[in-house]
PDB file of C-alpha atoms in Angstrom:
ATOM      1  CA  MET A1204     -55.393-135.642 -76.369  1.00  0.00           C
ATOM      2  CA  ASN A1205     -56.790-133.825 -79.238  1.00  0.00           C
ATOM      3  CA  ASP A1206     -55.764-129.960 -79.159  1.00  0.00           C
ATOM      4  CA  GLN A1207     -58.596-129.051 -81.310  1.00  0.00           C
ATOM      5  CA  LYS A1208     -62.322-126.824 -80.404  1.00  0.00           C
ATOM      6  CA  HIS A1209     -65.507-127.792 -80.119  1.00  0.00           C
ATOM      7  CA  ILE A1210     -67.820-126.299 -80.653  1.00  0.00           C
ATOM      8  CA  ASN A1211     -71.807-127.728 -80.040  1.00  0.00           C
ATOM      9  CA  LEU A1212     -75.280-125.771 -81.662  1.00  0.00           C
ATOM     10  CA  LEU A1213     -78.273-127.626 -81.037  1.00  0.00           C
ATOM     11  CA  VAL A1214     -81.419-125.255 -83.885  1.00  0.00           C
ATOM     12  CA  PHE A1215     -84.533-126.318 -81.946  1.00  0.00           C
ATOM     13  CA  SER A1216     -85.760-123.561 -84.760  1.00  0.00           C
ATOM     14  CA  GLY A1217     -87.008-123.041 -88.710  1.00  0.00           C
ATOM     15  CA  GLU A1218     -86.927-119.685 -88.924  1.00  0.00           C
ATOM     16  CA  TYR A1219     -84.781-118.380 -91.307  1.00  0.00           C
ATOM     17  CA  ASP A1220     -83.085-116.121 -89.635  1.00  0.00           C
ATOM     18  CA  LYS A1221     -82.608-117.665 -85.939  1.00  0.00           C
ATOM     19  CA  ALA A1222     -81.024-121.197 -88.961  1.00  0.00           C
ATOM     20  CA  LEU A1223     -78.833-117.830 -90.486  1.00  0.00           C
ATOM     21  CA  ALA A1224     -77.069-116.534 -86.759  1.00  0.00           C
ATOM     22  CA  ALA A1225     -76.548-120.820 -86.407  1.00  0.00           C
ATOM     23  CA  LEU A1226     -74.816-121.171 -90.722  1.00  0.00           C
ATOM     24  CA  ILE A1227     -72.615-118.616 -89.410  1.00  0.00           C
ATOM     25  CA  LEU A1228     -72.133-118.829 -86.579  1.00  0.00           C
ATOM     26  CA  ALA A1229     -70.669-122.941 -87.918  1.00  0.00           C
ATOM     27  CA  ASN A1230     -69.002-121.722 -91.281  1.00  0.00           C
ATOM     28  CA  GLY A1231     -66.945-118.776 -88.624  1.00  0.00           C
ATOM     29  CA  ALA A1232     -66.171-122.011 -86.523  1.00  0.00           C
ATOM     30  CA  ARG A1233     -64.806-123.495 -89.203  1.00  0.00           C
ATOM     31  CA  GLU A1234     -62.809-121.043 -90.842  1.00  0.00           C
ATOM     32  CA  MET A1235     -61.140-120.684 -87.322  1.00  0.00           C
ATOM     33  CA  LYS A1236     -60.353-124.655 -87.422  1.00  0.00           C
ATOM     34  CA  VAL A1237     -62.301-125.737 -84.970  1.00  0.00           C
ATOM     35  CA  SER A1238     -64.610-128.356 -85.479  1.00  0.00           C
ATOM     36  CA  VAL A1239     -68.991-128.080 -85.129  1.00  0.00           C
ATOM     37  CA  THR A1240     -71.416-129.671 -84.567  1.00  0.00           C
ATOM     38  CA  MET A1241     -75.279-128.963 -85.605  1.00  0.00           C
ATOM     39  CA  PHE A1242     -78.575-130.751 -84.042  1.00  0.00           C
ATOM     40  CA  PHE A1243     -81.317-130.286 -85.725  1.00  0.00           C
ATOM     41  CA  ALA A1244     -84.719-130.720 -83.238  1.00  0.00           C
ATOM     42  CA  PHE A1245     -87.848-130.236 -84.367  1.00  0.00           C
ATOM     43  CA  TRP A1246     -88.606-127.668 -85.959  1.00  0.00           C
ATOM     44  CA  GLY A1247     -85.121-127.033 -86.908  1.00  0.00           C
ATOM     45  CA  LEU A1248     -85.258-130.540 -88.507  1.00  0.00           C
ATOM     46  CA  LEU A1249     -87.073-128.073 -90.899  1.00  0.00           C
ATOM     47  CA  LEU A1250     -83.265-126.818 -92.358  1.00  0.00           C
ATOM     48  CA  LEU A1251     -82.033-129.644 -93.744  1.00  0.00           C
ATOM     49  CA  ARG A1252     -85.178-131.276 -96.340  1.00  0.00           C
ATOM     50  CA  ASP A1253     -84.187-132.105 -99.694  1.00  0.00           C
ATOM     51  CA  PRO A1254     -87.261-131.211-101.305  1.00  0.00           C
ATOM     52  CA  ASP A1255     -86.141-132.891-104.527  1.00  0.00           C
ATOM     53  CA  LYS A1256     -86.320-135.846-102.174  1.00  0.00           C
ATOM     54  CA  MET A1257     -89.752-135.058-100.400  1.00  0.00           C
ATOM     55  CA  ASN A1258     -91.498-138.757-100.408  1.00  0.00           C
ATOM     56  CA  GLN A1259     -95.840-139.180 -99.098  1.00  0.00           C
ATOM     57  CA  GLU A1260     -95.353-142.566 -99.926  1.00  0.00           C
ATOM     58  CA  GLU A1261     -95.575-144.948 -96.415  1.00  0.00           C
ATOM     59  CA  LYS A1262     -96.621-141.837 -94.572  1.00  0.00           C
ATOM     60  CA  THR A1263     -99.743-141.009 -91.954  1.00  0.00           C
ATOM     61  CA  ALA A1264    -101.826-139.113 -92.744  1.00  0.00           C
ATOM     62  CA  TYR A1265    -100.345-136.435 -90.595  1.00  0.00           C
ATOM     63  CA  GLU A1266     -97.480-136.732 -91.445  1.00  0.00           C
ATOM     64  CA  LYS A1267     -98.706-136.634 -94.992  1.00  0.00           C
ATOM     65  CA  MET A1268    -100.157-133.435 -94.227  1.00  0.00           C
ATOM     66  CA  PHE A1269     -97.502-132.208 -92.017  1.00  0.00           C
ATOM     67  CA  SER A1270     -95.217-132.165 -94.993  1.00  0.00           C
ATOM     68  CA  THR A1271     -97.074-130.857 -96.707  1.00  0.00           C
ATOM     69  CA  MET A1272     -97.974-127.837 -94.780  1.00  0.00           C
ATOM     70  CA  THR A1273     -93.730-127.126 -93.081  1.00  0.00           C
ATOM     71  CA  PRO A1274     -91.432-125.446 -95.536  1.00  0.00           C
ATOM     72  CA  LYS A1275     -89.458-127.685 -98.152  1.00  0.00           C
ATOM     73  CA  CYS A1276     -86.010-126.699 -98.316  1.00  0.00           C
ATOM     74  CA  ALA A1277     -83.353-123.614 -95.328  1.00  0.00           C
ATOM     75  CA  GLU A1278     -85.148-121.415 -98.482  1.00  0.00           C
ATOM     76  CA  ASP A1279     -88.014-121.345 -97.612  1.00  0.00           C
ATOM     77  CA  LEU A1280     -87.944-120.473 -93.826  1.00  0.00           C
ATOM     78  CA  PRO A1281     -90.271-117.646 -92.332  1.00  0.00           C
ATOM     79  CA  LEU A1282     -88.813-115.471 -90.430  1.00  0.00           C
ATOM     80  CA  SER A1283     -89.743-115.038 -86.972  1.00  0.00           C
ATOM     81  CA  ARG A1284     -90.562-110.931 -86.596  1.00  0.00           C
ATOM     82  CA  MET A1285     -91.756-109.065 -88.210  1.00  0.00           C
ATOM     83  CA  ASN A1286     -92.238-111.557 -91.179  1.00  0.00           C
ATOM     84  CA  MET A1287     -95.853-110.476 -92.426  1.00  0.00           C
ATOM     85  CA  SER A1288     -97.107-113.059 -94.720  1.00  0.00           C
ATOM     86  CA  GLY A1289     -93.871-113.281 -96.183  1.00  0.00           C
ATOM     87  CA  LEU A1290     -93.036-109.564 -97.010  1.00  0.00           C
ATOM     88  CA  GLY A1291     -91.017-109.727 -93.968  1.00  0.00           C
ATOM     89  CA  LYS A1292     -88.564-111.536 -95.313  1.00  0.00           C
ATOM     90  CA  PHE A1293     -88.683-110.416 -99.506  1.00  0.00           C
ATOM     91  CA  MET A1294     -87.588-106.836 -97.650  1.00  0.00           C
ATOM     92  CA  LEU A1295     -84.755-108.441 -94.992  1.00  0.00           C
ATOM     93  CA  GLN A1296     -83.402-110.259 -98.148  1.00  0.00           C
ATOM     94  CA  GLU A1297     -83.216-107.100-100.727  1.00  0.00           C
ATOM     95  CA  MET A1298     -81.194-105.640 -97.939  1.00  0.00           C
ATOM     96  CA  MET A1299     -79.418-108.530 -98.420  1.00  0.00           C
ATOM     97  CA  ASP A1300     -79.088-108.937-102.094  1.00  0.00           C
ATOM     98  CA  GLU A1301     -78.249-104.640-101.961  1.00  0.00           C
ATOM     99  CA  ASN A1302     -75.045-105.615 -98.980  1.00  0.00           C
ATOM    100  CA  GLN A1303     -74.065-108.437-101.518  1.00  0.00           C
ATOM    101  CA  THR A1304     -74.455-111.017 -98.113  1.00  0.00           C
ATOM    102  CA  PRO A1305     -74.997-114.632 -99.070  1.00  0.00           C
ATOM    103  CA  ARG A1306     -78.228-116.198 -98.549  1.00  0.00           C
ATOM    104  CA  LEU A1307     -78.869-119.150 -95.826  1.00  0.00           C
ATOM    105  CA  ARG A1308     -78.566-121.456 -98.949  1.00  0.00           C
ATOM    106  CA  ASP A1309     -75.248-119.920 -99.538  1.00  0.00           C
ATOM    107  CA  PHE A1310     -74.324-120.064 -95.278  1.00  0.00           C
ATOM    108  CA  LEU A1311     -75.857-124.664 -95.710  1.00  0.00           C
ATOM    109  CA  ALA A1312     -74.157-124.421 -98.795  1.00  0.00           C
ATOM    110  CA  GLY A1313     -70.813-123.487 -96.817  1.00  0.00           C
ATOM    111  CA  ALA A1314     -71.360-125.756 -94.013  1.00  0.00           C
ATOM    112  CA  ARG A1315     -72.165-128.926 -96.041  1.00  0.00           C
ATOM    113  CA  LYS A1316     -68.921-127.932 -97.629  1.00  0.00           C
ATOM    114  CA  LYS A1317     -66.727-127.579 -94.913  1.00  0.00           C
ATOM    115  CA  ASN A1318     -67.572-130.222 -93.304  1.00  0.00           C
ATOM    116  CA  VAL A1319     -70.177-129.735 -90.027  1.00  0.00           C
ATOM    117  CA  ASN A1320     -71.282-131.908 -89.076  1.00  0.00           C
ATOM    118  CA  PHE A1321     -75.025-132.413 -89.555  1.00  0.00           C
ATOM    119  CA  TYR A1322     -77.254-134.772 -86.014  1.00  0.00           C
ATOM    120  CA  ALA A1323     -80.593-135.308 -86.657  1.00  0.00           C
ATOM    121  CA  CYS A1324     -82.529-135.574 -83.877  1.00  0.00           C
ATOM    122  CA  GLN A1325     -84.357-139.639 -83.677  1.00  0.00           C
ATOM    123  CA  LEU A1326     -86.585-138.671 -81.447  1.00  0.00           C
ATOM    124  CA  SER A1327     -88.351-135.508 -83.667  1.00  0.00           C
ATOM    125  CA  MET A1328     -87.933-136.970 -87.048  1.00  0.00           C
ATOM    126  CA  GLU A1329     -89.797-140.307 -85.751  1.00  0.00           C
ATOM    127  CA  VAL A1330     -92.434-137.547 -84.033  1.00  0.00           C
ATOM    128  CA  MET A1331     -92.113-135.548 -87.452  1.00  0.00           C
ATOM    129  CA  GLY A1332     -93.080-138.493 -90.097  1.00  0.00           C
ATOM    130  CA  PHE A1333     -89.709-136.683 -91.174  1.00  0.00           C
ATOM    131  CA  LYS A1334     -87.533-140.249 -92.967  1.00  0.00           C
ATOM    132  CA  ALA A1335     -83.900-139.643 -92.993  1.00  0.00           C
ATOM    133  CA  GLU A1336     -83.895-140.035 -97.502  1.00  0.00           C
ATOM    134  CA  GLU A1337     -86.092-137.137 -97.532  1.00  0.00           C
ATOM    135  CA  LEU A1338     -82.903-135.103 -95.467  1.00  0.00           C
ATOM    136  CA  LEU A1339     -79.298-133.848 -96.777  1.00  0.00           C
ATOM    137  CA  PRO A1340     -77.319-136.871 -97.515  1.00  0.00           C
ATOM    138  CA  GLU A1341     -74.292-135.630 -95.145  1.00  0.00           C
ATOM    139  CA  VAL A1342     -77.057-135.963 -92.483  1.00  0.00           C
ATOM    140  CA  LYS A1343     -76.624-138.369 -89.563  1.00  0.00           C
ATOM    141  CA  VAL A1344     -79.728-139.306 -87.142  1.00  0.00           C
ATOM    142  CA  VAL A1345     -78.794-139.869 -83.489  1.00  0.00           C
ATOM    143  CA  ASP A1346     -80.285-140.469 -80.359  1.00  0.00           C
ATOM    144  CA  VAL A1347     -80.034-138.255 -77.776  1.00  0.00           C
ATOM    145  CA  LYS A1348     -77.427-139.838 -75.633  1.00  0.00           C
ATOM    146  CA  GLU A1349     -75.299-139.494 -79.226  1.00  0.00           C
ATOM    147  CA  PHE A1350     -76.121-135.613 -79.321  1.00  0.00           C
ATOM    148  CA  LEU A1351     -75.442-134.961 -75.227  1.00  0.00           C
ATOM    149  CA  LYS A1352     -72.315-136.843 -75.535  1.00  0.00           C
ATOM    150  CA  ASP A1353     -70.807-134.648 -78.514  1.00  0.00           C
ATOM    151  CA  ALA A1354     -72.186-131.602 -76.268  1.00  0.00           C
ATOM    152  CA  MET A1355     -70.552-132.797 -73.177  1.00  0.00           C
ATOM    153  CA  ASP A1356     -66.819-132.497 -74.677  1.00  0.00           C
ATOM    154  CA  ALA A1357     -67.390-129.272 -76.873  1.00  0.00           C
ATOM    155  CA  ASP A1358     -65.771-126.299 -75.767  1.00  0.00           C
ATOM    156  CA  MET A1359     -69.242-124.628 -76.653  1.00  0.00           C
ATOM    157  CA  GLN A1360     -72.454-125.471 -76.159  1.00  0.00           C
ATOM    158  CA  LEU A1361     -75.514-123.137 -78.321  1.00  0.00           C
ATOM    159  CA  PHE A1362     -79.124-123.313 -78.339  1.00  0.00           C
ATOM    160  CA  ILE A1363     -80.416-121.584 -81.181  1.00  0.00           C
TER     161      ILE A1363
END
């Protein structure tokens, strides 16, 4: 029997502040020796894109347009409120810098280093036209049943 606690986070949002909250929780849990699975669906997949690996080959016209018009990486995500064409996010990041708070990319790097399990929703990837090779190397593409098995075994599930 495994006595280690486990948290399962379903990340559905592709917005900077919500992604920041999810990754702060994941990093904090790992620092407490809690295992963490993050399941990224639809807009949440934008956090997992590797801008150096984006590829337009073998994509439909819609998939190419979608790929071109969406944020290329986690740092490009907009705020959920008061984005104001990017001005709100700029102000938030300035306040974060003044308070020496890590950026989203830092929390993402920390979660990767701390071995958070990153799962990408297979169906969401198909619908949005993302390919596994365009994502961060730690990402495992899974179907909803694999996510649900993990969630049912978790001590806590959160939806962000």
